Amino acid sequence: MTATPVPARAAAPRPRRYVNRDQVLAILVVMPSIVATAIFVYGFIGWTLRVSLSNWTGLMPDYSFAGLRQYLELARDARFAIDVRNTAVFTTIFLTSCLALGLFLAILLDQKLKGENFFRSVFLFPMAISFIVTGVVWRWLMNPATGTRITGINLLFQQLGLGALISRWHLTDPPWGIAFVAVPAVWQMAGFTMALYLGGLRAISEDLREAARVDGASEFQMYRYVIMPLLNPVTLSAVIILGHISLKIFDLIVAISQNNIALDVPGVYMWRATFDANNYGRGAAIGIIMLLTIAVLIVPYLVYSMRSEEQQ
């Protein structure tokens, strides 16, 4: 007896995937933003890169290919070296001071003090002011004049008998003059950092703190070994946000230093080279370098965020 072969069952047709009406509507809603971003962000970045590789040095466009000449000249430019040094000093002081002061203020407010809302508003208020206004006000406060023309903070030191603290502020010899320019920036952004840390502290369960206290941890040990590790994502976000503000700082420097080369930064040099000297190739090259510097901060953060979302 032979077995009757069983005919192979025909494969069931795969269901067609249709784009429903809601998906079409969603694509149409976001399409203007995608087109605008593609043109005005990535398109202009590409155009700036093209200009940085050209010989454009006058009012009339000159797109003749110059290779990396603009970048090589910047590498030998003494002014650009000053800009890099000033940016490093400014970023170091700005970041460390904002993080330390912001964390300190957040811990104080987290003690549920009376009038917390008032102090929180006071600390956040400087962020509502533009950097150009902050720079003008602090240029008056840090007036380096002495003798009969002494004003601002130096006058306060003199009235309090603290003459040893009278300073030339941002006119101090390089590289420390730029360190005093970081003071107004810290005053403006420390409240923002405080808000980030306060949100992180309020997200930590009170039960976790009580468990640490029951295990015999002191308040310092609880913050050192329990609270601070949990605040690492907040610290990373603060470093990213403050870091990119620092690397592209422009208006605060212009308001305080005006045309002082000793306080120059890449943003100011880019403006002067492009719109004062009409050296568009040089200005575009500085812009591309600033973009790459900021990308060093932003891209790892985006990768970290995407991986964290996938793990969740």
PDB file of C-alpha atoms in Angstrom:
ATOM      1  CA  MET A   1       0.000   0.000   0.000  1.00  0.00           C
ATOM      2  CA  THR A   2       1.421   3.298  -1.006  1.00  0.00           C
ATOM      3  CA  ALA A   3       0.729   6.563   0.774  1.00  0.00           C
ATOM      4  CA  THR A   4      -1.184   9.149  -1.168  1.00  0.00           C
ATOM      5  CA  PRO A   5       0.876  12.339  -1.428  1.00  0.00           C
ATOM      6  CA  VAL A   6      -0.709  15.287   0.325  1.00  0.00           C
ATOM      7  CA  PRO A   7      -0.813  18.361  -1.920  1.00  0.00           C
ATOM      8  CA  ALA A   8       1.142  21.294  -0.544  1.00  0.00           C
ATOM      9  CA  ARG A   9      -1.089  23.954   0.977  1.00  0.00           C
ATOM     10  CA  ALA A  10      -0.943  27.178  -0.969  1.00  0.00           C
ATOM     11  CA  ALA A  11       0.644  29.997   0.990  1.00  0.00           C
ATOM     12  CA  ALA A  12      -1.918  32.432   2.303  1.00  0.00           C
ATOM     13  CA  PRO A  13      -1.619  35.867   0.640  1.00  0.00           C
ATOM     14  CA  ARG A  14      -0.019  38.421   2.887  1.00  0.00           C
ATOM     15  CA  PRO A  15      -2.447  41.150   3.944  1.00  0.00           C
ATOM     16  CA  ARG A  16      -1.789  44.449   2.287  1.00  0.00           C
ATOM     17  CA  ARG A  17      -0.673  47.218   4.575  1.00  0.00           C
ATOM     18  CA  TYR A  18      -2.628  50.349   3.941  1.00  0.00           C
ATOM     19  CA  VAL A  19      -1.743  53.753   5.303  1.00  0.00           C
ATOM     20  CA  ASN A  20      -4.799  54.888   7.165  1.00  0.00           C
ATOM     21  CA  ARG A  21      -6.229  58.354   7.190  1.00  0.00           C
ATOM     22  CA  ASP A  22      -4.710  59.320  10.562  1.00  0.00           C
ATOM     23  CA  GLN A  23      -1.201  58.398   9.384  1.00  0.00           C
ATOM     24  CA  VAL A  24      -1.611  60.480   6.223  1.00  0.00           C
ATOM     25  CA  LEU A  25      -2.835  63.415   8.284  1.00  0.00           C
ATOM     26  CA  ALA A  26       0.120  63.059  10.688  1.00  0.00           C
ATOM     27  CA  ILE A  27       2.597  63.051   7.783  1.00  0.00           C
ATOM     28  CA  LEU A  28       0.979  66.143   6.266  1.00  0.00           C
ATOM     29  CA  VAL A  29       1.121  67.969   9.613  1.00  0.00           C
ATOM     30  CA  VAL A  30       4.837  67.341  10.211  1.00  0.00           C
ATOM     31  CA  MET A  31       5.876  67.709   6.568  1.00  0.00           C
ATOM     32  CA  PRO A  32       6.240  71.554   6.673  1.00  0.00           C
ATOM     33  CA  SER A  33       8.573  71.258   9.676  1.00  0.00           C
ATOM     34  CA  ILE A  34      10.619  68.550   7.956  1.00  0.00           C
ATOM     35  CA  VAL A  35      10.956  70.644   4.784  1.00  0.00           C
ATOM     36  CA  ALA A  36      11.804  73.814   6.728  1.00  0.00           C
ATOM     37  CA  THR A  37      14.414  71.987   8.817  1.00  0.00           C
ATOM     38  CA  ALA A  38      15.935  70.364   5.741  1.00  0.00           C
ATOM     39  CA  ILE A  39      16.281  73.734   3.977  1.00  0.00           C
ATOM     40  CA  PHE A  40      17.042  76.226   6.733  1.00  0.00           C
ATOM     41  CA  VAL A  41      19.170  73.980   8.983  1.00  0.00           C
ATOM     42  CA  TYR A  42      20.859  71.215   7.038  1.00  0.00           C
ATOM     43  CA  GLY A  43      20.730  73.067   3.709  1.00  0.00           C
ATOM     44  CA  PHE A  44      22.426  76.134   5.167  1.00  0.00           C
ATOM     45  CA  ILE A  45      24.984  73.968   6.983  1.00  0.00           C
ATOM     46  CA  GLY A  46      25.881  72.442   3.631  1.00  0.00           C
ATOM     47  CA  TRP A  47      26.063  75.886   2.021  1.00  0.00           C
ATOM     48  CA  THR A  48      28.281  77.175   4.858  1.00  0.00           C
ATOM     49  CA  LEU A  49      30.590  74.187   4.396  1.00  0.00           C
ATOM     50  CA  ARG A  50      30.791  74.966   0.672  1.00  0.00           C
ATOM     51  CA  VAL A  51      31.633  78.631   1.366  1.00  0.00           C
ATOM     52  CA  SER A  52      34.328  77.594   3.866  1.00  0.00           C
ATOM     53  CA  LEU A  53      36.063  75.705   1.044  1.00  0.00           C
ATOM     54  CA  SER A  54      35.989  78.709  -1.283  1.00  0.00           C
ATOM     55  CA  ASN A  55      38.012  81.881  -1.921  1.00  0.00           C
ATOM     56  CA  TRP A  56      35.101  84.235  -1.147  1.00  0.00           C
ATOM     57  CA  THR A  57      36.739  87.326   0.374  1.00  0.00           C
ATOM     58  CA  GLY A  58      34.696  90.245  -0.981  1.00  0.00           C
ATOM     59  CA  LEU A  59      31.146  91.456  -1.430  1.00  0.00           C
ATOM     60  CA  MET A  60      30.750  89.482  -4.665  1.00  0.00           C
ATOM     61  CA  PRO A  61      30.465  85.703  -4.214  1.00  0.00           C
ATOM     62  CA  ASP A  62      33.517  83.688  -5.279  1.00  0.00           C
ATOM     63  CA  TYR A  63      32.895  79.951  -5.073  1.00  0.00           C
ATOM     64  CA  SER A  64      36.211  78.897  -6.615  1.00  0.00           C
ATOM     65  CA  PHE A  65      37.486  75.843  -4.729  1.00  0.00           C
ATOM     66  CA  ALA A  66      40.226  76.623  -2.186  1.00  0.00           C
ATOM     67  CA  GLY A  67      40.372  73.279  -0.413  1.00  0.00           C
ATOM     68  CA  LEU A  68      41.263  73.489   3.284  1.00  0.00           C
ATOM     69  CA  ARG A  69      43.126  76.799   2.931  1.00  0.00           C
ATOM     70  CA  GLN A  70      40.780  78.663   5.293  1.00  0.00           C
ATOM     71  CA  TYR A  71      41.159  75.969   7.982  1.00  0.00           C
ATOM     72  CA  LEU A  72      44.945  75.828   7.622  1.00  0.00           C
ATOM     73  CA  GLU A  73      45.185  79.605   7.951  1.00  0.00           C
ATOM     74  CA  LEU A  74      43.024  79.492  11.075  1.00  0.00           C
ATOM     75  CA  ALA A  75      45.375  76.885  12.564  1.00  0.00           C
ATOM     76  CA  ARG A  76      48.219  79.421  12.187  1.00  0.00           C
ATOM     77  CA  ASP A  77      46.125  82.442  13.229  1.00  0.00           C
ATOM     78  CA  ALA A  78      47.237  83.983  16.554  1.00  0.00           C
ATOM     79  CA  ARG A  79      43.799  85.538  17.112  1.00  0.00           C
ATOM     80  CA  PHE A  80      42.047  82.173  16.696  1.00  0.00           C
ATOM     81  CA  ALA A  81      44.481  80.659  19.205  1.00  0.00           C
ATOM     82  CA  ILE A  82      43.399  83.347  21.699  1.00  0.00           C
ATOM     83  CA  ASP A  83      39.769  82.473  20.937  1.00  0.00           C
ATOM     84  CA  VAL A  84      40.328  78.780  21.672  1.00  0.00           C
ATOM     85  CA  ARG A  85      42.129  79.562  24.938  1.00  0.00           C
ATOM     86  CA  ASN A  86      39.411  81.995  26.048  1.00  0.00           C
ATOM     87  CA  THR A  87      36.677  79.483  25.212  1.00  0.00           C
ATOM     88  CA  ALA A  88      38.420  76.793  27.264  1.00  0.00           C
ATOM     89  CA  VAL A  89      38.799  79.089  30.305  1.00  0.00           C
ATOM     90  CA  PHE A  90      35.249  80.448  29.993  1.00  0.00           C
ATOM     91  CA  THR A  91      33.688  76.985  29.556  1.00  0.00           C
ATOM     92  CA  THR A  92      35.569  75.472  32.507  1.00  0.00           C
ATOM     93  CA  ILE A  93      34.590  78.238  34.939  1.00  0.00           C
ATOM     94  CA  PHE A  94      31.054  78.562  33.599  1.00  0.00           C
ATOM     95  CA  LEU A  95      30.282  74.844  33.754  1.00  0.00           C
ATOM     96  CA  THR A  96      31.815  74.067  37.141  1.00  0.00           C
ATOM     97  CA  SER A  97      30.360  77.163  38.819  1.00  0.00           C
ATOM     98  CA  CYS A  98      26.850  76.656  37.419  1.00  0.00           C
ATOM     99  CA  LEU A  99      26.788  72.979  38.419  1.00  0.00           C
ATOM    100  CA  ALA A 100      28.130  73.599  41.932  1.00  0.00           C
ATOM    101  CA  LEU A 101      25.956  76.652  42.644  1.00  0.00           C
ATOM    102  CA  GLY A 102      22.865  75.126  41.037  1.00  0.00           C
ATOM    103  CA  LEU A 103      23.201  71.911  43.055  1.00  0.00           C
ATOM    104  CA  PHE A 104      23.779  73.869  46.283  1.00  0.00           C
ATOM    105  CA  LEU A 105      20.670  76.023  45.744  1.00  0.00           C
ATOM    106  CA  ALA A 106      18.575  72.972  44.801  1.00  0.00           C
ATOM    107  CA  ILE A 107      19.583  71.118  47.977  1.00  0.00           C
ATOM    108  CA  LEU A 108      18.694  74.197  50.053  1.00  0.00           C
ATOM    109  CA  LEU A 109      15.257  74.489  48.439  1.00  0.00           C
ATOM    110  CA  ASP A 110      14.698  70.746  48.791  1.00  0.00           C
ATOM    111  CA  GLN A 111      14.701  71.175  52.583  1.00  0.00           C
ATOM    112  CA  LYS A 112      11.107  72.491  52.195  1.00  0.00           C
ATOM    113  CA  LEU A 113      11.976  75.935  53.514  1.00  0.00           C
ATOM    114  CA  LYS A 114       9.258  78.483  54.093  1.00  0.00           C
ATOM    115  CA  GLY A 115       8.930  80.780  51.087  1.00  0.00           C
ATOM    116  CA  GLU A 116      10.341  78.228  48.636  1.00  0.00           C
ATOM    117  CA  ASN A 117       8.264  79.559  45.735  1.00  0.00           C
ATOM    118  CA  PHE A 118       9.585  83.096  46.303  1.00  0.00           C
ATOM    119  CA  PHE A 119      13.245  82.013  46.363  1.00  0.00           C
ATOM    120  CA  ARG A 120      12.747  79.718  43.381  1.00  0.00           C
ATOM    121  CA  SER A 121      11.387  82.673  41.383  1.00  0.00           C
ATOM    122  CA  VAL A 122      14.252  84.899  42.513  1.00  0.00           C
ATOM    123  CA  PHE A 123      16.861  82.336  41.421  1.00  0.00           C
ATOM    124  CA  LEU A 124      15.144  81.753  38.053  1.00  0.00           C
ATOM    125  CA  PHE A 125      14.518  85.434  37.275  1.00  0.00           C
ATOM    126  CA  PRO A 126      17.977  86.175  35.729  1.00  0.00           C
ATOM    127  CA  MET A 127      17.269  83.558  33.061  1.00  0.00           C
ATOM    128  CA  ALA A 128      14.437  85.761  31.743  1.00  0.00           C
ATOM    129  CA  ILE A 129      16.981  88.453  30.811  1.00  0.00           C
ATOM    130  CA  SER A 130      18.889  88.340  27.564  1.00  0.00           C
ATOM    131  CA  PHE A 131      22.672  87.966  27.605  1.00  0.00           C
ATOM    132  CA  ILE A 132      23.067  91.399  25.979  1.00  0.00           C
ATOM    133  CA  VAL A 133      21.207  93.110  28.871  1.00  0.00           C
ATOM    134  CA  THR A 134      23.144  91.068  31.418  1.00  0.00           C
ATOM    135  CA  GLY A 135      26.396  92.092  29.752  1.00  0.00           C
ATOM    136  CA  VAL A 136      25.572  95.816  29.790  1.00  0.00           C
ATOM    137  CA  VAL A 137      24.531  95.778  33.455  1.00  0.00           C
ATOM    138  CA  TRP A 138      27.551  93.757  34.576  1.00  0.00           C
ATOM    139  CA  ARG A 139      29.897  95.980  32.552  1.00  0.00           C
ATOM    140  CA  TRP A 140      28.701  98.851  34.755  1.00  0.00           C
ATOM    141  CA  LEU A 141      29.037  96.753  37.911  1.00  0.00           C
ATOM    142  CA  MET A 142      32.552  95.594  36.957  1.00  0.00           C
ATOM    143  CA  ASN A 143      33.774  99.066  36.073  1.00  0.00           C
ATOM    144  CA  PRO A 144      37.582  98.886  36.483  1.00  0.00           C
ATOM    145  CA  ALA A 145      37.933 102.662  37.043  1.00  0.00           C
ATOM    146  CA  THR A 146      39.541 103.757  40.306  1.00  0.00           C
ATOM    147  CA  GLY A 147      40.086 107.022  42.207  1.00  0.00           C
ATOM    148  CA  THR A 148      37.328 109.605  41.839  1.00  0.00           C
ATOM    149  CA  ARG A 149      35.688 107.581  39.028  1.00  0.00           C
ATOM    150  CA  ILE A 150      35.335 104.405  41.036  1.00  0.00           C
ATOM    151  CA  THR A 151      31.852 102.835  40.738  1.00  0.00           C
ATOM    152  CA  GLY A 152      30.055  99.504  40.875  1.00  0.00           C
ATOM    153  CA  ILE A 153      31.380  96.583  42.876  1.00  0.00           C
ATOM    154  CA  ASN A 154      34.754  98.269  43.373  1.00  0.00           C
ATOM    155  CA  LEU A 155      32.984 101.201  45.091  1.00  0.00           C
ATOM    156  CA  LEU A 156      31.159  98.707  47.339  1.00  0.00           C
ATOM    157  CA  PHE A 157      34.480  97.090  48.293  1.00  0.00           C
ATOM    158  CA  GLN A 158      35.938 100.528  49.050  1.00  0.00           C
ATOM    159  CA  GLN A 159      32.978 101.523  51.252  1.00  0.00           C
ATOM    160  CA  LEU A 160      33.244  98.232  53.174  1.00  0.00           C
ATOM    161  CA  GLY A 161      36.976  98.660  53.762  1.00  0.00           C
ATOM    162  CA  LEU A 162      37.825  95.757  51.460  1.00  0.00           C
ATOM    163  CA  GLY A 163      40.213  97.677  49.221  1.00  0.00           C
ATOM    164  CA  ALA A 164      42.332  94.559  48.659  1.00  0.00           C
ATOM    165  CA  LEU A 165      39.451  93.069  46.645  1.00  0.00           C
ATOM    166  CA  ILE A 166      39.260  95.979  44.188  1.00  0.00           C
ATOM    167  CA  SER A 167      39.922  94.486  40.768  1.00  0.00           C
ATOM    168  CA  ARG A 168      40.318  95.426  37.124  1.00  0.00           C
ATOM    169  CA  TRP A 169      37.791  92.652  36.409  1.00  0.00           C
ATOM    170  CA  HIS A 170      37.621  91.760  32.719  1.00  0.00           C
ATOM    171  CA  LEU A 171      40.600  94.007  31.977  1.00  0.00           C
ATOM    172  CA  THR A 172      42.846  91.750  34.067  1.00  0.00           C
ATOM    173  CA  ASP A 173      45.812  90.421  32.104  1.00  0.00           C
ATOM    174  CA  PRO A 174      45.076  87.350  29.924  1.00  0.00           C
ATOM    175  CA  PRO A 175      43.999  84.646  30.335  1.00  0.00           C
ATOM    176  CA  TRP A 176      42.174  85.572  33.545  1.00  0.00           C
ATOM    177  CA  GLY A 177      40.228  88.525  32.163  1.00  0.00           C
ATOM    178  CA  ILE A 178      37.829  86.139  30.424  1.00  0.00           C
ATOM    179  CA  ALA A 179      37.300  84.374  33.783  1.00  0.00           C
ATOM    180  CA  PHE A 180      35.557  87.493  35.115  1.00  0.00           C
ATOM    181  CA  VAL A 181      33.322  87.559  32.014  1.00  0.00           C
ATOM    182  CA  ALA A 182      32.083  84.125  33.104  1.00  0.00           C
ATOM    183  CA  VAL A 183      30.726  85.634  36.346  1.00  0.00           C
ATOM    184  CA  PRO A 184      27.649  87.282  34.710  1.00  0.00           C
ATOM    185  CA  ALA A 185      26.996  84.072  32.754  1.00  0.00           C
ATOM    186  CA  VAL A 186      27.047  82.053  35.984  1.00  0.00           C
ATOM    187  CA  TRP A 187      24.696  84.588  37.621  1.00  0.00           C
ATOM    188  CA  GLN A 188      22.246  84.166  34.745  1.00  0.00           C
ATOM    189  CA  MET A 189      22.289  80.373  34.296  1.00  0.00           C
ATOM    190  CA  ALA A 190      22.797  79.085  37.873  1.00  0.00           C
ATOM    191  CA  GLY A 191      19.044  79.367  38.504  1.00  0.00           C
ATOM    192  CA  PHE A 192      18.325  77.215  35.450  1.00  0.00           C
ATOM    193  CA  THR A 193      20.731  74.570  36.741  1.00  0.00           C
ATOM    194  CA  MET A 194      19.037  74.797  40.143  1.00  0.00           C
ATOM    195  CA  ALA A 195      15.668  74.076  38.508  1.00  0.00           C
ATOM    196  CA  LEU A 196      17.080  70.983  36.773  1.00  0.00           C
ATOM    197  CA  TYR A 197      18.575  69.599  39.991  1.00  0.00           C
ATOM    198  CA  LEU A 198      15.466  70.447  42.048  1.00  0.00           C
ATOM    199  CA  GLY A 199      13.317  68.489  39.600  1.00  0.00           C
ATOM    200  CA  GLY A 200      15.706  65.546  39.913  1.00  0.00           C
ATOM    201  CA  LEU A 201      15.683  65.717  43.729  1.00  0.00           C
ATOM    202  CA  ARG A 202      11.880  65.815  43.869  1.00  0.00           C
ATOM    203  CA  ALA A 203      11.736  62.711  41.654  1.00  0.00           C
ATOM    204  CA  ILE A 204      13.715  60.658  44.188  1.00  0.00           C
ATOM    205  CA  SER A 205      11.453  58.706  46.508  1.00  0.00           C
ATOM    206  CA  GLU A 206      11.406  59.751  50.161  1.00  0.00           C
ATOM    207  CA  ASP A 207      11.333  56.044  51.081  1.00  0.00           C
ATOM    208  CA  LEU A 208      14.799  55.662  49.562  1.00  0.00           C
ATOM    209  CA  ARG A 209      16.153  58.414  51.785  1.00  0.00           C
ATOM    210  CA  GLU A 210      14.501  56.934  54.858  1.00  0.00           C
ATOM    211  CA  ALA A 211      16.010  53.529  54.029  1.00  0.00           C
ATOM    212  CA  ALA A 212      19.489  55.097  53.855  1.00  0.00           C
ATOM    213  CA  ARG A 213      18.956  56.818  57.226  1.00  0.00           C
ATOM    214  CA  VAL A 214      17.729  53.577  58.799  1.00  0.00           C
ATOM    215  CA  ASP A 215      20.906  51.865  57.560  1.00  0.00           C
ATOM    216  CA  GLY A 216      22.925  54.433  59.510  1.00  0.00           C
ATOM    217  CA  ALA A 217      23.992  56.756  56.691  1.00  0.00           C
ATOM    218  CA  SER A 218      24.630  60.363  57.653  1.00  0.00           C
ATOM    219  CA  GLU A 219      23.097  63.165  55.595  1.00  0.00           C
ATOM    220  CA  PHE A 220      26.413  63.688  53.756  1.00  0.00           C
ATOM    221  CA  GLN A 221      26.770  59.960  53.049  1.00  0.00           C
ATOM    222  CA  MET A 222      23.160  59.793  51.820  1.00  0.00           C
ATOM    223  CA  TYR A 223      23.780  62.603  49.313  1.00  0.00           C
ATOM    224  CA  ARG A 224      27.211  61.242  48.350  1.00  0.00           C
ATOM    225  CA  TYR A 225      26.296  57.574  47.799  1.00  0.00           C
ATOM    226  CA  VAL A 226      22.519  57.610  47.149  1.00  0.00           C
ATOM    227  CA  ILE A 227      21.319  60.966  45.843  1.00  0.00           C
ATOM    228  CA  MET A 228      24.235  62.041  43.611  1.00  0.00           C
ATOM    229  CA  PRO A 229      24.398  58.801  41.561  1.00  0.00           C
ATOM    230  CA  LEU A 230      20.672  59.134  40.890  1.00  0.00           C
ATOM    231  CA  LEU A 231      21.253  62.717  39.703  1.00  0.00           C
ATOM    232  CA  ASN A 232      23.844  61.710  37.097  1.00  0.00           C
ATOM    233  CA  PRO A 233      21.348  61.964  34.171  1.00  0.00           C
ATOM    234  CA  VAL A 234      20.429  65.486  35.352  1.00  0.00           C
ATOM    235  CA  THR A 235      24.106  66.445  35.529  1.00  0.00           C
ATOM    236  CA  LEU A 236      24.680  65.080  32.022  1.00  0.00           C
ATOM    237  CA  SER A 237      21.751  67.097  30.650  1.00  0.00           C
ATOM    238  CA  ALA A 238      22.988  70.248  32.404  1.00  0.00           C
ATOM    239  CA  VAL A 239      26.516  69.779  31.010  1.00  0.00           C
ATOM    240  CA  ILE A 240      25.146  69.386  27.486  1.00  0.00           C
ATOM    241  CA  ILE A 241      22.894  72.454  27.667  1.00  0.00           C
ATOM    242  CA  LEU A 242      25.399  74.723  29.433  1.00  0.00           C
ATOM    243  CA  GLY A 243      28.281  73.441  27.303  1.00  0.00           C
ATOM    244  CA  HIS A 244      26.676  74.334  24.004  1.00  0.00           C
ATOM    245  CA  ILE A 245      25.697  77.784  25.390  1.00  0.00           C
ATOM    246  CA  SER A 246      29.298  78.346  26.377  1.00  0.00           C
ATOM    247  CA  LEU A 247      30.796  77.216  23.063  1.00  0.00           C
ATOM    248  CA  LYS A 248      28.588  79.558  21.012  1.00  0.00           C
ATOM    249  CA  ILE A 249      28.647  82.522  23.407  1.00  0.00           C
ATOM    250  CA  PHE A 250      28.545  85.828  21.521  1.00  0.00           C
ATOM    251  CA  ASP A 251      26.264  88.586  22.829  1.00  0.00           C
ATOM    252  CA  LEU A 252      27.554  88.582  26.415  1.00  0.00           C
ATOM    253  CA  ILE A 253      31.135  88.908  25.188  1.00  0.00           C
ATOM    254  CA  VAL A 254      30.261  91.764  22.809  1.00  0.00           C
ATOM    255  CA  ALA A 255      28.356  93.654  25.530  1.00  0.00           C
ATOM    256  CA  ILE A 256      31.229  93.437  28.022  1.00  0.00           C
ATOM    257  CA  SER A 257      34.405  93.384  25.958  1.00  0.00           C
ATOM    258  CA  GLN A 258      33.268  95.296  22.861  1.00  0.00           C
ATOM    259  CA  ASN A 259      36.401  95.280  20.635  1.00  0.00           C
ATOM    260  CA  ASN A 260      38.908  93.946  23.169  1.00  0.00           C
ATOM    261  CA  ILE A 261      40.864  91.229  21.336  1.00  0.00           C
ATOM    262  CA  ALA A 262      42.099  89.789  24.658  1.00  0.00           C
ATOM    263  CA  LEU A 263      38.475  88.719  25.384  1.00  0.00           C
ATOM    264  CA  ASP A 264      37.740  87.447  21.879  1.00  0.00           C
ATOM    265  CA  VAL A 265      35.888  84.155  21.288  1.00  0.00           C
ATOM    266  CA  PRO A 266      35.150  82.223  18.047  1.00  0.00           C
ATOM    267  CA  GLY A 267      31.615  83.618  17.774  1.00  0.00           C
ATOM    268  CA  VAL A 268      32.854  87.214  17.810  1.00  0.00           C
ATOM    269  CA  TYR A 269      35.712  86.420  15.402  1.00  0.00           C
ATOM    270  CA  MET A 270      33.257  84.793  13.008  1.00  0.00           C
ATOM    271  CA  TRP A 271      31.082  87.939  13.025  1.00  0.00           C
ATOM    272  CA  ARG A 272      34.033  90.299  12.528  1.00  0.00           C
ATOM    273  CA  ALA A 273      35.555  88.208   9.733  1.00  0.00           C
ATOM    274  CA  THR A 274      32.262  87.828   7.868  1.00  0.00           C
ATOM    275  CA  PHE A 275      30.500  91.170   8.201  1.00  0.00           C
ATOM    276  CA  ASP A 276      33.318  93.630   9.008  1.00  0.00           C
ATOM    277  CA  ALA A 277      36.155  92.205   6.885  1.00  0.00           C
ATOM    278  CA  ASN A 278      33.879  90.606   4.229  1.00  0.00           C
ATOM    279  CA  ASN A 279      35.983  87.440   4.454  1.00  0.00           C
ATOM    280  CA  TYR A 280      33.082  85.054   4.052  1.00  0.00           C
ATOM    281  CA  GLY A 281      35.288  82.002   3.552  1.00  0.00           C
ATOM    282  CA  ARG A 282      37.069  82.622   6.869  1.00  0.00           C
ATOM    283  CA  GLY A 283      33.806  83.279   8.706  1.00  0.00           C
ATOM    284  CA  ALA A 284      32.218  80.108   7.299  1.00  0.00           C
ATOM    285  CA  ALA A 285      35.257  78.048   8.335  1.00  0.00           C
ATOM    286  CA  ILE A 286      34.989  79.355  11.918  1.00  0.00           C
ATOM    287  CA  GLY A 287      31.272  78.516  11.898  1.00  0.00           C
ATOM    288  CA  ILE A 288      31.933  74.938  10.778  1.00  0.00           C
ATOM    289  CA  ILE A 289      34.569  74.504  13.489  1.00  0.00           C
ATOM    290  CA  MET A 290      32.104  75.765  16.119  1.00  0.00           C
ATOM    291  CA  LEU A 291      29.464  73.361  14.792  1.00  0.00           C
ATOM    292  CA  LEU A 292      31.830  70.391  15.020  1.00  0.00           C
ATOM    293  CA  THR A 293      32.869  71.390  18.550  1.00  0.00           C
ATOM    294  CA  ILE A 294      29.245  71.520  19.690  1.00  0.00           C
ATOM    295  CA  ALA A 295      28.533  68.218  17.896  1.00  0.00           C
ATOM    296  CA  VAL A 296      31.191  66.570  20.077  1.00  0.00           C
ATOM    297  CA  LEU A 297      28.892  67.333  23.029  1.00  0.00           C
ATOM    298  CA  ILE A 298      25.491  66.815  21.439  1.00  0.00           C
ATOM    299  CA  VAL A 299      25.958  63.608  19.406  1.00  0.00           C
ATOM    300  CA  PRO A 300      27.080  61.359  22.337  1.00  0.00           C
ATOM    301  CA  TYR A 301      24.151  62.720  24.368  1.00  0.00           C
ATOM    302  CA  LEU A 302      21.683  61.848  21.595  1.00  0.00           C
ATOM    303  CA  VAL A 303      23.142  58.339  21.290  1.00  0.00           C
ATOM    304  CA  TYR A 304      22.889  57.905  25.069  1.00  0.00           C
ATOM    305  CA  SER A 305      19.258  59.093  25.074  1.00  0.00           C
ATOM    306  CA  MET A 306      18.258  56.777  22.206  1.00  0.00           C
ATOM    307  CA  ARG A 307      19.836  53.747  23.880  1.00  0.00           C
ATOM    308  CA  SER A 308      18.147  54.604  27.188  1.00  0.00           C
ATOM    309  CA  GLU A 309      14.750  54.780  25.470  1.00  0.00           C
ATOM    310  CA  GLU A 310      15.341  51.418  23.763  1.00  0.00           C
ATOM    311  CA  GLN A 311      16.253  49.773  27.076  1.00  0.00           C
ATOM    312  CA  GLN A 312      13.054  51.106  28.657  1.00  0.00           C
TER     313      GLN A 312
END
